[in-house]
């Protein structure tokens, strides 16, 4: 199986287990991962991706050591469980305060310095962007990266073209990594920008971030990795739109929204419907949760018809493979799930017509199209799909 590495955006440890804004990007990455997994890729993505270094850690009342921050982070992490309740397929964790992340960032800085791309100004350390751009075809390399949506590509290319001033990569904080070049500590954002390569030896296939993070650390990652590796800093950049949850962020309790499998699938549905390639901000409506519940029940009710009218022992359903539409590679998840909604409603109508003797489709013909749709639906609502497939004795989704 070909590996595929997804860099889940590192999130803070100050807003609870999984606020809706974090659940949003995690579910979108999980949909992408499930799509790839069903195509035969071995997807690697950390279930937990955290940043804790920096100024905000100073408010925690700890002992001022990285070890103390690591202990706090591990205690905090041990209380988290909502990612599992969302059905995420990811495993493992990374954190900017780990020995692995810090050691790698220090080595990157030393290597950049040895190659002449670091400038010292007193206690401060800077990345020499002008020299990097003079030695490497930065604009051409940036153009090789896929961006979703297109406006993110336009913005990133503009930043690469217009950048030239040195980027400071040091900043004194109580909780920050020691600078092996001396002077002020390594900037926490430099650690975040580079830590992925300490975990993904084959590089980053896809990194997701908000629009503001393009300038905050994606650009820094680009200039840190280009001088050191022949591999692109990332092959794809996925920039989801912002969401404005109806009623405010605090009115969307992820714990309540994942109280059972139906509600978890419904939340995943609502998140999928909130993704837009064209709008920078979308209102995530509470009605989408009810819409998700209705769709999930519809999918389950359709299965009841086949259970009564089909002898699964006479049919090899394993031959029906995942056949994704063009929506999935382009992160057009809202369009994909809208198409599936139309399909399931149309199929439900065909079943009613069959019962009334007016349908030209046999149960077997309808079953094959239903199973194909379930494969497409599974990345969005895995709980109901796995339940249906298990009832059909398809233990492993393909």
Tab-separated table of C-alpha atoms in Angstrom:
chain	number	residue	atom	x	y	z
A	1	UNK	CA	0.000	0.000	0.000
A	2	UNK	CA	1.261	3.457	-0.889
A	3	UNK	CA	1.640	5.741	2.139
A	4	UNK	CA	-0.205	9.044	2.232
A	5	UNK	CA	0.612	11.507	4.998
A	6	UNK	CA	-1.894	14.109	6.170
A	7	UNK	CA	-0.740	16.921	8.447
A	8	UNK	CA	-3.640	17.661	10.755
A	9	UNK	CA	-3.327	21.320	11.868
A	10	UNK	CA	-1.909	21.530	15.389
A	11	UNK	CA	-4.434	22.979	17.803
A	12	UNK	CA	-4.096	24.534	21.228
A	13	UNK	CA	-4.823	22.857	24.535
A	14	UNK	CA	-6.760	25.764	25.964
A	15	UNK	CA	-10.292	25.392	24.605
A	16	UNK	CA	-11.352	21.967	25.785
A	17	UNK	CA	-11.255	18.532	24.219
A	18	UNK	CA	-12.718	19.247	20.791
A	19	UNK	CA	-14.513	22.544	20.106
A	20	UNK	CA	-16.678	22.571	16.989
A	21	UNK	CA	-14.032	24.513	15.025
A	22	UNK	CA	-11.516	21.727	15.656
A	23	UNK	CA	-14.109	19.023	15.004
A	24	UNK	CA	-14.810	20.698	11.667
A	25	UNK	CA	-11.276	20.358	10.276
A	26	UNK	CA	-10.771	16.912	11.829
A	27	UNK	CA	-13.879	15.511	10.145
A	28	UNK	CA	-12.967	17.043	6.777
A	29	UNK	CA	-9.513	15.471	6.991
A	30	UNK	CA	-11.102	12.171	7.994
A	31	UNK	CA	-13.397	12.240	4.951
A	32	UNK	CA	-10.355	12.812	2.744
A	33	UNK	CA	-8.481	10.024	4.521
A	34	UNK	CA	-11.340	7.519	4.191
A	35	UNK	CA	-11.645	8.305	0.490
A	36	UNK	CA	-7.927	7.586	0.041
A	37	UNK	CA	-7.998	4.495	2.244
A	38	UNK	CA	-10.764	2.990	0.122
A	39	UNK	CA	-8.538	3.535	-2.917
A	40	UNK	CA	-5.755	1.484	-1.363
A	41	UNK	CA	-3.585	4.109	0.323
A	42	UNK	CA	-2.119	3.628	3.780
A	43	UNK	CA	-3.133	6.923	5.318
A	44	UNK	CA	-1.101	8.342	8.181
A	45	UNK	CA	-2.522	11.208	10.186
A	46	UNK	CA	-2.188	11.927	13.903
A	47	UNK	CA	-5.387	11.641	15.867
A	48	UNK	CA	-3.979	14.251	18.240
A	49	UNK	CA	-1.969	17.174	16.889
A	50	UNK	CA	-1.174	19.878	19.430
A	51	UNK	CA	0.807	23.031	19.892
A	52	UNK	CA	1.441	24.130	23.451
A	53	UNK	CA	4.685	26.120	23.246
A	54	UNK	CA	4.453	29.891	23.393
A	55	UNK	CA	3.024	32.691	25.457
A	56	UNK	CA	-0.324	31.137	26.343
A	57	UNK	CA	1.408	28.336	28.235
A	58	UNK	CA	2.672	30.919	30.710
A	59	UNK	CA	-0.881	31.298	32.064
A	60	UNK	CA	-1.054	27.634	33.129
A	61	UNK	CA	0.868	28.194	36.359
A	62	UNK	CA	3.448	25.478	35.664
A	63	UNK	CA	7.069	25.282	36.758
A	64	UNK	CA	8.537	26.992	33.696
A	65	UNK	CA	10.138	23.864	32.224
A	66	UNK	CA	9.396	22.027	29.001
A	67	UNK	CA	9.163	18.813	31.021
A	68	UNK	CA	6.438	20.366	33.171
A	69	UNK	CA	4.552	21.438	30.058
A	70	UNK	CA	4.837	17.927	28.618
A	71	UNK	CA	3.411	16.434	31.809
A	72	UNK	CA	0.529	18.902	31.745
A	73	UNK	CA	-0.158	18.133	28.093
A	74	UNK	CA	-0.193	14.361	28.724
A	75	UNK	CA	-2.616	14.735	31.634
A	76	UNK	CA	-4.841	16.943	29.517
A	77	UNK	CA	-4.690	14.568	26.554
A	78	UNK	CA	-5.611	11.568	28.699
A	79	UNK	CA	-9.018	13.144	29.339
A	80	UNK	CA	-9.863	13.552	25.643
A	81	UNK	CA	-12.232	11.113	23.942
A	82	UNK	CA	-14.400	13.039	21.496
A	83	UNK	CA	-12.248	12.264	18.465
A	84	UNK	CA	-13.022	8.575	18.908
A	85	UNK	CA	-16.731	9.311	19.232
A	86	UNK	CA	-16.585	11.173	15.914
A	87	UNK	CA	-15.355	8.005	14.244
A	88	UNK	CA	-11.994	9.367	13.141
A	89	UNK	CA	-9.720	6.669	11.687
A	90	UNK	CA	-6.491	8.459	12.658
A	91	UNK	CA	-3.941	7.130	15.121
A	92	UNK	CA	-1.113	8.461	17.234
A	93	UNK	CA	-0.236	11.963	18.291
A	94	UNK	CA	2.313	14.691	17.790
A	95	UNK	CA	3.007	17.750	19.892
A	96	UNK	CA	5.367	20.658	19.458
A	97	UNK	CA	6.641	20.251	23.025
A	98	UNK	CA	7.770	16.640	22.499
A	99	UNK	CA	11.470	15.814	22.478
A	100	UNK	CA	11.130	14.534	18.922
A	101	UNK	CA	9.584	17.769	17.602
A	102	UNK	CA	12.025	20.063	19.393
A	103	UNK	CA	15.104	18.041	18.468
A	104	UNK	CA	14.074	18.021	14.816
A	105	UNK	CA	13.421	21.779	14.743
A	106	UNK	CA	16.833	22.430	16.295
A	107	UNK	CA	18.522	20.253	13.681
A	108	UNK	CA	16.663	22.020	10.874
A	109	UNK	CA	17.836	25.388	12.135
A	110	UNK	CA	21.449	24.208	12.411
A	111	UNK	CA	21.356	22.737	8.896
A	112	UNK	CA	19.879	25.933	7.459
A	113	UNK	CA	22.638	27.885	9.165
A	114	UNK	CA	25.373	25.580	7.881
A	115	UNK	CA	24.074	26.061	4.336
A	116	UNK	CA	24.153	29.814	4.716
A	117	UNK	CA	20.439	30.565	4.899
A	118	UNK	CA	20.353	31.923	8.451
A	119	UNK	CA	21.274	35.427	9.517
A	120	UNK	CA	22.109	36.441	13.091
A	121	UNK	CA	21.295	39.952	14.314
A	122	UNK	CA	22.451	40.170	17.889
A	123	UNK	CA	20.393	37.683	19.872
A	124	UNK	CA	17.848	37.254	17.101
A	125	UNK	CA	17.885	34.625	14.337
A	126	UNK	CA	16.434	35.193	10.879
A	127	UNK	CA	15.788	33.082	7.809
A	128	UNK	CA	17.434	34.764	4.801
A	129	UNK	CA	14.587	34.681	2.284
A	130	UNK	CA	16.428	36.695	-0.362
A	131	UNK	CA	19.271	34.194	-0.488
A	132	UNK	CA	16.911	31.221	-0.537
A	133	UNK	CA	15.022	32.726	-3.489
A	134	UNK	CA	18.302	33.406	-5.309
A	135	UNK	CA	19.382	29.773	-4.991
A	136	UNK	CA	16.099	27.930	-5.548
A	137	UNK	CA	13.200	28.313	-8.029
A	138	UNK	CA	10.737	29.130	-5.264
A	139	UNK	CA	7.936	30.425	-7.460
A	140	UNK	CA	8.125	27.385	-9.726
A	141	UNK	CA	8.112	25.056	-6.731
A	142	UNK	CA	5.137	26.865	-5.222
A	143	UNK	CA	3.273	26.472	-8.499
A	144	UNK	CA	3.831	22.696	-8.250
A	145	UNK	CA	1.777	22.510	-5.057
A	146	UNK	CA	-1.950	21.797	-5.391
A	147	UNK	CA	-4.231	24.142	-3.469
A	148	UNK	CA	-7.892	23.739	-2.613
A	149	UNK	CA	-9.652	26.071	-3.140
A	150	UNK	CA	-8.047	27.976	-6.017
A	151	UNK	CA	-8.043	31.290	-4.144
A	152	UNK	CA	-5.614	29.795	-1.621
A	153	UNK	CA	-3.194	29.055	-4.442
A	154	UNK	CA	-3.481	32.607	-5.747
A	155	UNK	CA	-2.796	34.034	-2.297
A	156	UNK	CA	0.153	31.750	-1.588
A	157	UNK	CA	1.814	32.469	-4.932
A	158	UNK	CA	1.395	36.173	-4.255
A	159	UNK	CA	3.125	35.785	-0.887
A	160	UNK	CA	6.009	33.875	-2.438
A	161	UNK	CA	6.464	36.447	-5.193
A	162	UNK	CA	6.355	39.411	-2.837
A	163	UNK	CA	8.347	37.971	0.057
A	164	UNK	CA	11.976	38.978	0.460
A	165	UNK	CA	12.446	40.357	3.941
A	166	UNK	CA	14.162	38.075	6.461
A	167	UNK	CA	11.750	36.053	8.611
A	168	UNK	CA	12.538	36.022	12.306
A	169	UNK	CA	12.664	32.471	13.640
A	170	UNK	CA	13.588	33.261	17.241
A	171	UNK	CA	11.454	34.590	20.059
A	172	UNK	CA	12.072	34.432	23.783
A	173	UNK	CA	9.301	32.679	25.633
A	174	UNK	CA	9.279	30.815	28.926
A	175	UNK	CA	8.080	27.756	27.025
A	176	UNK	CA	10.153	27.572	23.873
A	177	UNK	CA	12.912	25.432	22.395
A	178	UNK	CA	16.553	26.247	23.066
A	179	UNK	CA	18.281	27.862	20.120
A	180	UNK	CA	21.396	25.815	19.218
A	181	UNK	CA	22.799	28.881	17.453
A	182	UNK	CA	22.657	30.888	20.676
A	183	UNK	CA	20.653	33.971	21.578
A	184	UNK	CA	16.867	34.068	21.779
A	185	UNK	CA	14.956	30.796	21.824
A	186	UNK	CA	13.518	29.220	18.688
A	187	UNK	CA	10.160	30.720	17.791
A	188	UNK	CA	7.330	28.285	18.649
A	189	UNK	CA	5.899	28.728	15.152
A	190	UNK	CA	9.184	27.523	13.637
A	191	UNK	CA	8.855	24.301	15.622
A	192	UNK	CA	5.260	23.836	14.423
A	193	UNK	CA	6.244	24.570	10.816
A	194	UNK	CA	8.893	21.874	10.760
A	195	UNK	CA	7.781	19.191	13.202
A	196	UNK	CA	5.900	17.091	10.639
A	197	UNK	CA	9.095	15.808	9.079
A	198	UNK	CA	10.144	14.322	12.407
A	199	UNK	CA	7.173	11.971	12.100
A	200	UNK	CA	6.604	11.580	8.354
A	201	UNK	CA	9.786	10.298	6.741
A	202	UNK	CA	8.180	10.300	3.276
A	203	UNK	CA	7.175	13.944	3.488
A	204	UNK	CA	3.767	15.586	3.742
A	205	UNK	CA	1.233	14.756	1.061
A	206	UNK	CA	-1.501	17.074	2.305
A	207	UNK	CA	-1.518	19.777	4.943
A	208	UNK	CA	-4.666	21.546	6.063
A	209	UNK	CA	-4.862	24.984	7.594
A	210	UNK	CA	-6.936	28.139	7.828
A	211	UNK	CA	-6.339	31.042	5.471
A	212	UNK	CA	-4.475	33.037	8.090
A	213	UNK	CA	-2.107	30.115	8.637
A	214	UNK	CA	-0.916	30.346	5.023
A	215	UNK	CA	1.147	33.368	6.014
A	216	UNK	CA	1.702	32.342	9.618
A	217	UNK	CA	3.382	28.975	9.173
A	218	UNK	CA	2.782	27.418	5.736
A	219	UNK	CA	5.010	30.051	4.115
A	220	UNK	CA	7.612	29.545	6.842
A	221	UNK	CA	7.489	25.797	6.301
A	222	UNK	CA	7.967	26.350	2.576
A	223	UNK	CA	11.116	28.428	3.033
A	224	UNK	CA	12.479	26.119	5.753
A	225	UNK	CA	12.124	22.943	3.683
A	226	UNK	CA	13.002	24.092	0.153
A	227	UNK	CA	16.755	24.521	0.904
A	228	UNK	CA	17.000	21.159	2.698
A	229	UNK	CA	14.955	18.654	0.721
A	230	UNK	CA	14.259	17.653	-2.863
A	231	UNK	CA	10.737	16.758	-1.767
A	232	UNK	CA	8.088	19.470	-1.889
A	233	UNK	CA	7.282	20.869	1.578
A	234	UNK	CA	3.742	19.597	0.933
A	235	UNK	CA	2.095	18.281	-2.217
A	236	UNK	CA	-1.361	19.624	-1.399
A	237	UNK	CA	-2.719	22.391	0.803
A	238	UNK	CA	-6.354	22.180	1.870
A	239	UNK	CA	-7.810	25.436	3.206
A	240	UNK	CA	-11.415	24.971	4.384
A	241	UNK	CA	-13.667	27.977	4.695
A	242	UNK	CA	-14.429	29.376	8.107
A	243	UNK	CA	-17.667	28.328	9.744
A	244	UNK	CA	-20.096	30.456	11.709
A	245	UNK	CA	-22.058	27.981	13.816
A	246	UNK	CA	-25.667	29.061	14.190
A	247	UNK	CA	-26.176	30.319	17.729
A	248	UNK	CA	-22.440	30.736	18.319
A	249	UNK	CA	-19.591	28.315	18.866
A	250	UNK	CA	-20.558	27.579	22.459
A	251	UNK	CA	-24.026	26.383	21.415
A	252	UNK	CA	-22.481	23.457	19.522
A	253	UNK	CA	-21.446	20.982	22.196
A	254	UNK	CA	-19.500	18.249	20.407
A	255	UNK	CA	-19.986	15.934	23.379
A	256	UNK	CA	-23.755	16.230	23.033
A	257	UNK	CA	-23.547	15.978	19.237
A	258	UNK	CA	-21.726	12.636	19.513
A	259	UNK	CA	-23.863	11.013	22.197
A	260	UNK	CA	-24.624	8.060	19.892
A	261	UNK	CA	-23.742	6.822	16.416
A	262	UNK	CA	-26.655	8.518	14.653
A	263	UNK	CA	-25.873	11.918	16.167
A	264	UNK	CA	-22.166	11.497	15.345
A	265	UNK	CA	-22.967	10.733	11.709
A	266	UNK	CA	-25.395	13.666	11.659
A	267	UNK	CA	-22.677	16.025	12.893
A	268	UNK	CA	-20.318	14.734	10.205
A	269	UNK	CA	-23.091	15.380	7.663
A	270	UNK	CA	-23.608	18.944	8.920
A	271	UNK	CA	-19.871	19.594	8.715
A	272	UNK	CA	-19.720	18.237	5.160
A	273	UNK	CA	-22.577	20.480	4.085
A	274	UNK	CA	-20.758	23.515	5.517
A	275	UNK	CA	-17.684	23.160	3.292
A	276	UNK	CA	-17.560	25.571	0.375
A	277	UNK	CA	-15.013	26.077	-2.378
A	278	UNK	CA	-16.403	29.512	-3.194
A	279	UNK	CA	-17.281	31.212	0.088
A	280	UNK	CA	-14.712	32.175	2.703
A	281	UNK	CA	-17.272	31.808	5.479
A	282	UNK	CA	-20.369	29.635	5.851
A	283	UNK	CA	-23.129	29.511	8.447
A	284	UNK	CA	-23.387	26.002	9.890
A	285	UNK	CA	-27.073	25.579	10.597
A	286	UNK	CA	-28.654	23.527	13.347
A	287	UNK	CA	-31.183	22.303	10.797
A	288	UNK	CA	-28.340	20.447	9.068
A	289	UNK	CA	-28.189	18.106	12.067
A	290	UNK	CA	-31.853	17.203	11.593
A	291	UNK	CA	-31.231	16.813	7.872
A	292	UNK	CA	-28.427	14.401	8.635
A	293	UNK	CA	-30.608	12.331	10.957
A	294	UNK	CA	-33.314	12.067	8.276
A	295	UNK	CA	-30.810	10.960	5.659
A	296	UNK	CA	-29.280	8.355	7.988
A	297	UNK	CA	-32.713	6.918	8.783
A	298	UNK	CA	-33.539	6.871	5.079
A	299	UNK	CA	-30.383	4.900	4.316
A	300	UNK	CA	-31.236	2.441	7.086
A	301	UNK	CA	-34.848	2.046	5.965
A	302	UNK	CA	-33.749	1.291	2.421
A	303	UNK	CA	-31.598	-1.510	3.819
A	304	UNK	CA	-34.650	-3.058	5.497
A	305	UNK	CA	-36.221	-3.515	2.073
A	306	UNK	CA	-33.212	-5.431	0.777
A	307	UNK	CA	-33.004	-7.553	3.916
A	308	UNK	CA	-36.554	-8.750	3.197
A	309	UNK	CA	-36.177	-9.221	-0.547
A	310	UNK	CA	-32.590	-10.352	-1.123
A	311	UNK	CA	-30.754	-13.577	-0.321
A	312	UNK	CA	-27.241	-12.257	0.233
A	313	UNK	CA	-25.757	-15.753	0.087
A	314	UNK	CA	-26.445	-15.786	-3.673
A	315	UNK	CA	-24.715	-12.461	-4.367
A	316	UNK	CA	-21.023	-11.565	-4.201
A	317	UNK	CA	-21.201	-7.971	-3.013
A	318	UNK	CA	-17.427	-7.810	-2.582
A	319	UNK	CA	-17.148	-7.335	-6.348
A	320	UNK	CA	-18.815	-3.932	-6.031
A	321	UNK	CA	-15.892	-1.579	-5.472
A	322	UNK	CA	-15.597	2.009	-4.359
A	323	UNK	CA	-16.144	4.233	-7.380
A	324	UNK	CA	-15.700	7.855	-6.280
A	325	UNK	CA	-16.865	10.793	-8.311
A	326	UNK	CA	-14.605	13.651	-9.357
A	327	UNK	CA	-15.815	15.604	-6.326
A	328	UNK	CA	-13.655	13.751	-3.817
A	329	UNK	CA	-10.101	14.488	-5.058
A	330	UNK	CA	-11.078	18.157	-5.315
A	331	UNK	CA	-12.475	18.323	-1.761
A	332	UNK	CA	-15.966	19.081	-3.088
A	333	UNK	CA	-17.542	17.208	-0.232
A	334	UNK	CA	-20.752	19.224	-0.096
A	335	UNK	CA	-21.432	18.499	-3.771
A	336	UNK	CA	-20.711	14.791	-3.264
A	337	UNK	CA	-23.061	14.364	-0.333
A	338	UNK	CA	-25.760	16.380	-2.108
A	339	UNK	CA	-25.550	13.982	-5.051
A	340	UNK	CA	-25.845	11.044	-2.677
A	341	UNK	CA	-28.918	12.564	-1.029
A	342	UNK	CA	-30.605	12.758	-4.422
A	343	UNK	CA	-29.625	9.154	-5.161
A	344	UNK	CA	-31.010	7.731	-1.898
A	345	UNK	CA	-34.282	9.621	-2.278
A	346	UNK	CA	-34.619	8.451	-5.872
A	347	UNK	CA	-33.877	4.881	-4.819
A	348	UNK	CA	-36.480	5.107	-2.075
A	349	UNK	CA	-39.002	6.214	-4.695
A	350	UNK	CA	-38.030	3.269	-6.944
A	351	UNK	CA	-38.585	0.893	-4.028
A	352	UNK	CA	-42.074	2.316	-3.466
A	353	UNK	CA	-42.817	1.884	-7.162
A	354	UNK	CA	-41.537	-1.708	-7.030
A	355	UNK	CA	-43.856	-2.490	-4.145
A	356	UNK	CA	-46.706	-1.027	-6.161
A	357	UNK	CA	-45.681	-3.049	-9.219
A	358	UNK	CA	-44.674	0.013	-11.264
A	359	UNK	CA	-40.878	-0.288	-11.206
A	360	UNK	CA	-38.806	-1.732	-14.025
A	361	UNK	CA	-35.864	-2.396	-11.677
A	362	UNK	CA	-35.395	-5.660	-9.801
A	363	UNK	CA	-34.283	-5.711	-6.149
A	364	UNK	CA	-30.915	-7.100	-7.248
A	365	UNK	CA	-30.346	-4.227	-9.690
A	366	UNK	CA	-31.311	-1.686	-7.044
A	367	UNK	CA	-29.098	-3.420	-4.489
A	368	UNK	CA	-25.983	-3.050	-6.630
A	369	UNK	CA	-26.514	0.675	-7.049
A	370	UNK	CA	-27.290	0.961	-3.307
A	371	UNK	CA	-24.031	-0.760	-2.320
A	372	UNK	CA	-22.059	1.446	-4.683
A	373	UNK	CA	-23.651	4.529	-3.101
A	374	UNK	CA	-22.900	3.203	0.377
A	375	UNK	CA	-19.210	3.020	-0.499
A	376	UNK	CA	-19.358	6.677	-1.529
A	377	UNK	CA	-21.396	7.590	1.554
A	378	UNK	CA	-19.120	5.833	4.056
A	379	UNK	CA	-16.452	8.594	4.273
A	380	UNK	CA	-19.188	10.980	5.394
A	381	UNK	CA	-21.337	8.804	7.664
A	382	UNK	CA	-19.293	5.720	8.572
A	383	UNK	CA	-21.426	4.445	11.447
A	384	UNK	CA	-24.594	3.764	9.447
A	385	UNK	CA	-22.627	2.418	6.477
A	386	UNK	CA	-20.607	0.003	8.592
A	387	UNK	CA	-23.828	-1.174	10.262
A	388	UNK	CA	-25.439	-1.874	6.889
A	389	UNK	CA	-22.346	-3.571	5.459
A	390	UNK	CA	-22.021	-5.758	8.527
A	391	UNK	CA	-25.597	-6.904	8.044
A	392	UNK	CA	-24.674	-7.857	4.490
A	393	UNK	CA	-21.677	-9.824	5.810
A	394	UNK	CA	-19.287	-7.331	4.221
A	395	UNK	CA	-17.030	-7.031	7.234
A	396	UNK	CA	-14.368	-5.095	5.336
A	397	UNK	CA	-15.271	-2.069	3.279
A	398	UNK	CA	-13.494	-1.992	-0.100
